């Protein structure tokens, strides 16, 4: 296993005890593991990234593995959307379009190093439970690494995700019900020993997602936008993006963190409810009900990480109704030419709410992260239009 020169191991967030790069689960103290780096060894100023790959591995100095399992994930565009900006009253509105990743999701950034860790650990089998996108992504990277993979998905997962798990060579098991039933099925039905690719159990997932922040800042000439809006389900995208901005501050490329606003569907919003209570952990959401399946996570593993991350930036956690999320995704497609999924629509709608409430305005640059391709759930978006008589 070859790690990068700046990587210092996985660190217990409670005790600072260090663990090997392939460790999974919690620390001996029962706390979350985080990838740690020597920030003094990293210098990206004065054109030092010139000639680096146009992928997330452009930033390999702040990633764990020197020889990753990769399909050139990352390097996605930050797309200006002046028509949308004018409609909602924001000076500049840009969409970080993660639909351009190899399997159409921001999660590719995390599954690439997570599967690399599995390969380094000499794993034979990798597995996870997922609402959909992570299973497709995991199967893709496991296929590149020649590893067996299992994805347990709820029955309501999009057909495209289910089909592509198999197309990429992975095994899939469908659990009746919703995401919690898929998690239960993973632990009850998979009898072989497996290396986990689950969010936060495998810390490289959100560590890879931090490269979204690196790319946003570099696209803005190493400055920070006035606000970043991110859809939130498990909490890994929120935690990863904030970690990225934190590390940019550590190496001196930005002077402060931008406010990061997380957005959840109102039908399943445990992080928003916890934030409103001022709690540092979320309570399980009773009776989750949202069309945005990727964000229907009633008991997010990254609740504490996401809540503390948002608070650190001075942001908030907002809720959006399903109809507003779907309409925002459709409007983004029609006026910005982007295939925004329902999860991205949640973030676009939340940005509009921030403008309505005067939190962002005509002088601000707001970045919205579109976490998935709209083609994954084209039937959902089309049904929304049919409901309007279109």
Short mmCIF file of C-alpha atoms in Angstrom, two decimals:
data_model
loop_
_atom_site.label_atom_id
_atom_site.label_comp_id
_atom_site.label_asym_id
_atom_site.label_seq_id
_atom_site.Cartn_x
_atom_site.Cartn_y
_atom_site.Cartn_z
CA UNK A 1 0.00 0.00 0.00
CA UNK A 2 1.42 3.37 -1.03
CA UNK A 3 0.10 6.46 0.71
CA UNK A 4 0.88 10.06 -0.15
CA UNK A 5 3.72 11.90 1.59
CA UNK A 6 1.37 14.23 3.48
CA UNK A 7 -1.02 11.51 4.74
CA UNK A 8 -0.60 10.89 8.47
CA UNK A 9 -3.12 8.11 8.97
CA UNK A 10 -6.69 7.88 10.18
CA UNK A 11 -7.20 9.71 13.47
CA UNK A 12 -9.76 9.17 16.23
CA UNK A 13 -11.80 12.36 16.56
CA UNK A 14 -12.02 11.85 20.33
CA UNK A 15 -8.45 10.90 21.31
CA UNK A 16 -6.23 11.69 18.28
CA UNK A 17 -5.04 8.08 18.32
CA UNK A 18 -3.83 7.09 14.86
CA UNK A 19 -4.91 4.11 12.79
CA UNK A 20 -3.81 2.50 9.54
CA UNK A 21 -5.18 3.84 6.26
CA UNK A 22 -7.36 0.75 5.77
CA UNK A 23 -9.09 0.88 9.18
CA UNK A 24 -12.88 0.98 9.17
CA UNK A 25 -15.64 1.48 11.72
CA UNK A 26 -15.14 3.52 14.87
CA UNK A 27 -12.00 3.96 16.92
CA UNK A 28 -11.29 2.06 20.14
CA UNK A 29 -12.93 5.02 21.88
CA UNK A 30 -16.07 4.55 19.81
CA UNK A 31 -15.52 7.76 17.84
CA UNK A 32 -15.42 8.63 14.17
CA UNK A 33 -12.18 8.24 12.19
CA UNK A 34 -10.89 11.08 10.01
CA UNK A 35 -8.07 11.12 7.47
CA UNK A 36 -5.29 13.40 8.77
CA UNK A 37 -2.61 15.24 6.80
CA UNK A 38 0.53 17.31 7.29
CA UNK A 39 -0.74 20.64 6.01
CA UNK A 40 2.69 22.26 6.21
CA UNK A 41 3.84 19.85 3.48
CA UNK A 42 1.20 21.10 1.00
CA UNK A 43 1.72 24.14 -1.23
CA UNK A 44 -0.65 24.73 -4.12
CA UNK A 45 0.20 28.40 -4.67
CA UNK A 46 2.07 30.06 -7.54
CA UNK A 47 0.87 27.68 -10.23
CA UNK A 48 2.09 24.52 -8.52
CA UNK A 49 -0.99 22.65 -9.76
CA UNK A 50 -0.25 23.52 -13.37
CA UNK A 51 -0.09 20.30 -15.33
CA UNK A 52 -1.88 18.28 -12.64
CA UNK A 53 -4.73 15.97 -13.77
CA UNK A 54 -8.13 17.51 -14.39
CA UNK A 55 -9.76 15.14 -11.93
CA UNK A 56 -10.07 15.00 -8.14
CA UNK A 57 -6.58 13.45 -8.10
CA UNK A 58 -5.27 16.87 -9.05
CA UNK A 59 -5.34 17.34 -5.27
CA UNK A 60 -3.56 14.08 -4.41
CA UNK A 61 -1.41 15.88 -1.82
CA UNK A 62 -4.50 15.95 0.41
CA UNK A 63 -5.76 12.45 -0.36
CA UNK A 64 -4.57 9.24 1.23
CA UNK A 65 -3.56 6.97 -1.64
CA UNK A 66 -0.84 7.49 -4.22
CA UNK A 67 -2.14 4.76 -6.58
CA UNK A 68 -5.92 5.05 -6.53
CA UNK A 69 -8.63 2.99 -8.15
CA UNK A 70 -9.96 5.70 -10.41
CA UNK A 71 -12.15 6.45 -13.41
CA UNK A 72 -11.06 10.13 -13.53
CA UNK A 73 -13.81 11.25 -11.18
CA UNK A 74 -14.01 14.91 -10.27
CA UNK A 75 -12.97 17.83 -12.42
CA UNK A 76 -16.64 18.78 -12.80
CA UNK A 77 -17.60 22.27 -13.98
CA UNK A 78 -18.85 25.18 -11.93
CA UNK A 79 -21.61 26.39 -14.25
CA UNK A 80 -22.87 30.01 -14.13
CA UNK A 81 -26.67 30.21 -14.24
CA UNK A 82 -27.52 33.89 -14.75
CA UNK A 83 -31.17 33.27 -15.59
CA UNK A 84 -31.75 31.37 -12.36
CA UNK A 85 -29.80 33.99 -10.42
CA UNK A 86 -32.01 36.76 -11.78
CA UNK A 87 -35.18 34.82 -11.01
CA UNK A 88 -34.32 34.37 -7.33
CA UNK A 89 -32.55 37.70 -6.77
CA UNK A 90 -28.99 36.47 -6.26
CA UNK A 91 -26.08 38.35 -7.80
CA UNK A 92 -24.37 35.19 -9.09
CA UNK A 93 -25.68 31.65 -8.87
CA UNK A 94 -23.41 28.82 -9.98
CA UNK A 95 -24.12 25.09 -9.98
CA UNK A 96 -21.32 22.66 -9.21
CA UNK A 97 -22.47 19.94 -11.55
CA UNK A 98 -21.54 16.58 -10.05
CA UNK A 99 -23.73 14.78 -12.57
CA UNK A 100 -20.62 14.77 -14.82
CA UNK A 101 -18.88 12.14 -12.66
CA UNK A 102 -18.37 8.64 -14.12
CA UNK A 103 -21.55 7.13 -12.65
CA UNK A 104 -23.41 10.44 -12.44
CA UNK A 105 -23.00 11.15 -8.73
CA UNK A 106 -20.79 13.07 -6.33
CA UNK A 107 -20.38 9.80 -4.44
CA UNK A 108 -17.86 8.63 -7.06
CA UNK A 109 -15.37 10.95 -5.33
CA UNK A 110 -15.72 8.95 -2.13
CA UNK A 111 -16.10 5.45 -3.50
CA UNK A 112 -12.87 5.74 -5.49
CA UNK A 113 -10.62 6.07 -2.39
CA UNK A 114 -12.91 3.81 -0.33
CA UNK A 115 -12.45 0.95 -2.82
CA UNK A 116 -8.74 1.79 -3.01
CA UNK A 117 -8.59 1.21 0.75
CA UNK A 118 -10.36 -2.13 0.31
CA UNK A 119 -7.86 -3.17 -2.34
CA UNK A 120 -4.98 -2.13 -0.05
CA UNK A 121 -6.51 -4.24 2.74
CA UNK A 122 -6.52 -7.29 0.42
CA UNK A 123 -10.29 -7.52 0.69
CA UNK A 124 -12.12 -10.13 -1.35
CA UNK A 125 -15.62 -8.70 -0.94
CA UNK A 126 -16.91 -5.17 -0.44
CA UNK A 127 -20.47 -4.31 0.56
CA UNK A 128 -22.80 -1.53 1.63
CA UNK A 129 -26.44 -0.58 2.00
CA UNK A 130 -27.53 2.39 -0.10
CA UNK A 131 -30.57 4.31 -1.33
CA UNK A 132 -29.20 3.75 -4.83
CA UNK A 133 -26.38 5.92 -6.16
CA UNK A 134 -23.65 4.62 -3.86
CA UNK A 135 -24.41 1.05 -4.88
CA UNK A 136 -23.96 1.83 -8.55
CA UNK A 137 -20.76 3.74 -7.83
CA UNK A 138 -19.36 1.03 -5.55
CA UNK A 139 -20.01 -1.67 -8.15
CA UNK A 140 -18.18 0.38 -10.76
CA UNK A 141 -15.03 0.91 -8.69
CA UNK A 142 -15.09 -2.63 -7.33
CA UNK A 143 -15.17 -3.83 -10.94
CA UNK A 144 -12.10 -1.75 -11.78
CA UNK A 145 -10.31 -3.26 -8.77
CA UNK A 146 -11.49 -6.78 -9.60
CA UNK A 147 -13.30 -7.11 -6.26
CA UNK A 148 -16.64 -8.81 -5.60
CA UNK A 149 -19.28 -6.38 -4.42
CA UNK A 150 -22.74 -6.43 -2.89
CA UNK A 151 -25.18 -3.55 -2.74
CA UNK A 152 -28.32 -3.82 -0.62
CA UNK A 153 -30.95 -1.35 -1.83
CA UNK A 154 -34.56 -0.62 -0.85
CA UNK A 155 -37.27 -1.67 -3.29
CA UNK A 156 -38.01 1.97 -4.07
CA UNK A 157 -34.46 2.62 -5.34
CA UNK A 158 -34.44 3.84 -8.96
CA UNK A 159 -34.39 1.10 -11.60
CA UNK A 160 -31.35 2.72 -13.21
CA UNK A 161 -29.31 2.24 -10.03
CA UNK A 162 -30.42 -1.37 -9.65
CA UNK A 163 -29.69 -2.18 -13.27
CA UNK A 164 -26.28 -0.52 -13.33
CA UNK A 165 -25.09 -2.33 -10.18
CA UNK A 166 -25.42 -5.54 -12.19
CA UNK A 167 -24.07 -4.00 -15.39
CA UNK A 168 -20.91 -3.00 -13.52
CA UNK A 169 -20.54 -6.59 -12.33
CA UNK A 170 -21.83 -6.21 -8.78
CA UNK A 171 -24.38 -8.29 -6.93
CA UNK A 172 -27.55 -6.60 -5.76
CA UNK A 173 -30.12 -7.52 -3.16
CA UNK A 174 -33.42 -5.67 -2.93
CA UNK A 175 -34.97 -5.22 0.51
CA UNK A 176 -38.68 -4.54 0.76
CA UNK A 177 -39.43 -1.11 2.19
CA UNK A 178 -37.08 1.81 2.63
CA UNK A 179 -33.42 2.46 3.33
CA UNK A 180 -33.41 1.20 6.96
CA UNK A 181 -34.66 -2.18 5.70
CA UNK A 182 -31.73 -2.33 3.28
CA UNK A 183 -29.29 -1.70 6.14
CA UNK A 184 -30.92 -4.44 8.19
CA UNK A 185 -30.83 -6.85 5.26
CA UNK A 186 -27.10 -6.25 4.72
CA UNK A 187 -26.26 -7.35 8.24
CA UNK A 188 -28.77 -10.19 8.39
CA UNK A 189 -28.36 -11.73 4.94
CA UNK A 190 -24.72 -11.30 3.92
CA UNK A 191 -22.93 -14.12 5.66
CA UNK A 192 -19.49 -13.76 4.06
CA UNK A 193 -16.93 -11.45 5.65
CA UNK A 194 -16.86 -8.12 3.84
CA UNK A 195 -14.94 -4.87 3.81
CA UNK A 196 -17.35 -2.03 4.44
CA UNK A 197 -17.91 0.79 1.99
CA UNK A 198 -20.60 2.34 4.20
CA UNK A 199 -20.47 6.09 4.71
CA UNK A 200 -18.51 7.09 7.84
CA UNK A 201 -17.70 3.45 8.53
CA UNK A 202 -15.25 3.93 5.69
CA UNK A 203 -13.78 7.40 6.36
CA UNK A 204 -12.36 7.77 2.86
CA UNK A 205 -15.85 8.37 1.49
CA UNK A 206 -16.37 11.85 2.89
CA UNK A 207 -12.63 12.55 2.71
CA UNK A 208 -12.83 12.14 -1.07
CA UNK A 209 -15.92 14.33 -1.31
CA UNK A 210 -13.94 17.26 0.15
CA UNK A 211 -12.40 17.72 -3.31
CA UNK A 212 -15.68 19.40 -4.32
CA UNK A 213 -14.61 22.32 -2.13
CA UNK A 214 -11.12 22.34 -3.63
CA UNK A 215 -12.55 22.62 -7.13
CA UNK A 216 -15.06 25.33 -6.18
CA UNK A 217 -12.31 27.44 -4.63
CA UNK A 218 -9.90 26.96 -7.51
CA UNK A 219 -12.65 27.84 -10.01
CA UNK A 220 -13.12 31.05 -8.01
CA UNK A 221 -9.38 31.86 -8.24
CA UNK A 222 -8.75 30.48 -4.76
CA UNK A 223 -11.43 32.54 -3.10
CA UNK A 224 -14.55 31.47 -1.28
CA UNK A 225 -18.10 32.06 -2.51
CA UNK A 226 -20.56 33.91 -0.29
CA UNK A 227 -22.58 30.75 0.35
CA UNK A 228 -22.55 27.08 -0.61
CA UNK A 229 -25.79 25.05 -0.60
CA UNK A 230 -25.56 21.27 -0.34
CA UNK A 231 -28.29 18.59 -0.25
CA UNK A 232 -28.08 16.45 2.88
CA UNK A 233 -29.02 12.82 3.44
CA UNK A 234 -26.45 10.75 5.33
CA UNK A 235 -24.44 13.89 6.10
CA UNK A 236 -21.34 12.77 4.20
CA UNK A 237 -21.54 15.39 1.44
CA UNK A 238 -22.00 18.20 3.96
CA UNK A 239 -19.17 16.98 6.17
CA UNK A 240 -16.91 16.39 3.18
CA UNK A 241 -17.45 19.80 1.60
CA UNK A 242 -16.83 21.63 4.88
CA UNK A 243 -13.71 19.54 5.51
CA UNK A 244 -12.43 20.64 2.12
CA UNK A 245 -12.87 24.33 2.91
CA UNK A 246 -11.32 23.78 6.33
CA UNK A 247 -8.23 22.24 4.75
CA UNK A 248 -7.95 25.09 2.24
CA UNK A 249 -7.86 27.46 5.18
CA UNK A 250 -5.22 25.30 6.88
CA UNK A 251 -2.89 25.53 3.88
CA UNK A 252 -3.52 29.26 3.52
CA UNK A 253 -5.45 29.41 0.24
CA UNK A 254 -8.59 30.93 1.76
CA UNK A 255 -8.83 33.07 4.86
CA UNK A 256 -12.23 31.93 6.15
CA UNK A 257 -14.87 29.27 5.60
CA UNK A 258 -17.87 30.15 3.45
CA UNK A 259 -21.26 29.67 5.09
CA UNK A 260 -22.47 26.21 4.13
CA UNK A 261 -26.23 25.61 4.05
CA UNK A 262 -27.49 22.04 4.08
CA UNK A 263 -30.90 21.28 2.61
CA UNK A 264 -33.25 18.38 3.29
CA UNK A 265 -36.71 17.42 2.03
CA UNK A 266 -39.35 18.37 4.57
CA UNK A 267 -40.66 14.80 4.58
CA UNK A 268 -37.39 13.47 6.02
CA UNK A 269 -35.37 16.14 7.79
CA UNK A 270 -33.68 14.77 10.93
CA UNK A 271 -30.65 17.04 10.55
CA UNK A 272 -32.80 20.15 10.14
CA UNK A 273 -34.86 19.22 13.20
CA UNK A 274 -31.71 18.71 15.27
CA UNK A 275 -30.25 22.01 14.07
CA UNK A 276 -33.44 23.84 15.00
CA UNK A 277 -33.29 22.33 18.51
CA UNK A 278 -29.65 23.28 18.87
CA UNK A 279 -28.77 19.61 19.35
CA UNK A 280 -25.44 18.05 18.40
CA UNK A 281 -27.05 14.80 17.24
CA UNK A 282 -30.22 13.92 15.34
CA UNK A 283 -33.13 11.84 16.53
CA UNK A 284 -34.51 9.19 14.14
CA UNK A 285 -37.12 10.64 11.81
CA UNK A 286 -40.47 8.96 12.25
CA UNK A 287 -42.48 8.06 9.14
CA UNK A 288 -40.12 9.36 6.42
CA UNK A 289 -42.01 10.38 3.29
CA UNK A 290 -40.29 12.10 0.37
CA UNK A 291 -40.00 11.48 -3.35
CA UNK A 292 -36.29 12.35 -3.07
CA UNK A 293 -35.11 8.83 -2.35
CA UNK A 294 -31.40 9.67 -2.09
CA UNK A 295 -32.17 11.99 0.82
CA UNK A 296 -34.69 9.78 2.60
CA UNK A 297 -32.30 8.83 5.40
CA UNK A 298 -34.24 8.76 8.70
CA UNK A 299 -31.20 8.03 10.88
CA UNK A 300 -28.11 9.53 9.22
CA UNK A 301 -24.74 8.11 10.26
CA UNK A 302 -23.11 11.49 9.75
CA UNK A 303 -25.51 13.49 11.89
CA UNK A 304 -22.92 14.78 14.36
CA UNK A 305 -20.33 15.44 11.66
CA UNK A 306 -22.80 17.36 9.48
CA UNK A 307 -24.31 19.37 12.33
CA UNK A 308 -20.94 20.47 13.65
CA UNK A 309 -19.71 21.23 10.12
CA UNK A 310 -22.65 23.53 9.33
CA UNK A 311 -22.35 25.27 12.71
CA UNK A 312 -18.61 25.80 12.17
CA UNK A 313 -19.30 27.74 8.98
CA UNK A 314 -22.13 29.84 10.37
CA UNK A 315 -24.62 28.27 7.97
CA UNK A 316 -28.01 26.66 8.55
CA UNK A 317 -29.98 23.54 7.66
CA UNK A 318 -33.09 24.22 5.60
CA UNK A 319 -36.07 22.11 4.55
CA UNK A 320 -37.77 22.10 1.16
CA UNK A 321 -41.08 20.57 0.08
CA UNK A 322 -40.92 17.90 -2.61
CA UNK A 323 -42.88 19.94 -5.15
CA UNK A 324 -40.47 22.86 -4.80
CA UNK A 325 -37.48 20.54 -5.14
CA UNK A 326 -38.82 18.90 -8.33
CA UNK A 327 -39.83 22.24 -9.83
CA UNK A 328 -36.35 23.64 -9.12
CA UNK A 329 -34.71 20.65 -10.79
CA UNK A 330 -36.90 21.11 -13.87
CA UNK A 331 -36.27 24.87 -14.02
CA UNK A 332 -32.52 24.27 -13.78
CA UNK A 333 -32.77 21.82 -16.67
CA UNK A 334 -34.81 24.20 -18.81
CA UNK A 335 -32.90 27.42 -18.11
CA UNK A 336 -29.35 26.24 -17.39
CA UNK A 337 -29.16 23.15 -19.59
CA UNK A 338 -28.19 20.96 -16.65
CA UNK A 339 -29.61 17.57 -15.76
CA UNK A 340 -30.24 18.24 -12.08
CA UNK A 341 -31.62 15.41 -10.00
CA UNK A 342 -34.25 15.76 -7.27
CA UNK A 343 -31.53 15.98 -4.58
CA UNK A 344 -29.89 18.83 -6.46
CA UNK A 345 -33.34 20.37 -6.81
CA UNK A 346 -33.60 20.43 -3.02
CA UNK A 347 -30.43 22.54 -2.91
CA UNK A 348 -31.55 24.87 -5.72
CA UNK A 349 -34.88 25.44 -3.97
CA UNK A 350 -33.09 26.12 -0.68
CA UNK A 351 -30.92 28.74 -2.39
CA UNK A 352 -34.12 30.46 -3.52
CA UNK A 353 -35.39 30.42 0.06
CA UNK A 354 -32.16 32.01 1.27
CA UNK A 355 -32.65 34.81 -1.24
CA UNK A 356 -36.31 35.27 -0.26
CA UNK A 357 -35.31 35.54 3.40
CA UNK A 358 -32.59 38.09 2.62
CA UNK A 359 -29.74 35.87 3.75
CA UNK A 360 -28.11 36.11 0.32
CA UNK A 361 -28.70 38.91 -2.09
CA UNK A 362 -27.86 40.83 -5.29
CA UNK A 363 -24.17 41.22 -4.43
CA UNK A 364 -23.53 37.60 -3.46
CA UNK A 365 -22.10 34.59 -5.27
CA UNK A 366 -23.92 31.43 -4.25
CA UNK A 367 -22.78 27.94 -5.27
CA UNK A 368 -25.29 25.08 -5.33
CA UNK A 369 -24.03 21.49 -5.46
CA UNK A 370 -26.00 19.24 -7.82
CA UNK A 371 -25.13 15.82 -6.41
CA UNK A 372 -26.65 13.54 -9.07
CA UNK A 373 -27.76 13.29 -12.66
CA UNK A 374 -31.43 13.87 -13.39
CA UNK A 375 -31.34 10.93 -15.79
CA UNK A 376 -31.26 8.56 -12.83
CA UNK A 377 -34.79 9.61 -11.88
CA UNK A 378 -36.10 10.98 -15.17
CA UNK A 379 -39.46 9.31 -14.48
CA UNK A 380 -39.88 11.31 -11.27
CA UNK A 381 -39.12 14.60 -13.01
CA UNK A 382 -41.38 13.73 -15.93
CA UNK A 383 -44.22 12.82 -13.56
CA UNK A 384 -43.87 16.24 -11.97
CA UNK A 385 -44.40 17.85 -15.36
CA UNK A 386 -47.37 15.59 -16.09
CA UNK A 387 -48.90 16.68 -12.80
CA UNK A 388 -48.80 20.23 -14.16
CA UNK A 389 -50.51 19.14 -17.34
CA UNK A 390 -47.35 19.23 -19.46
#
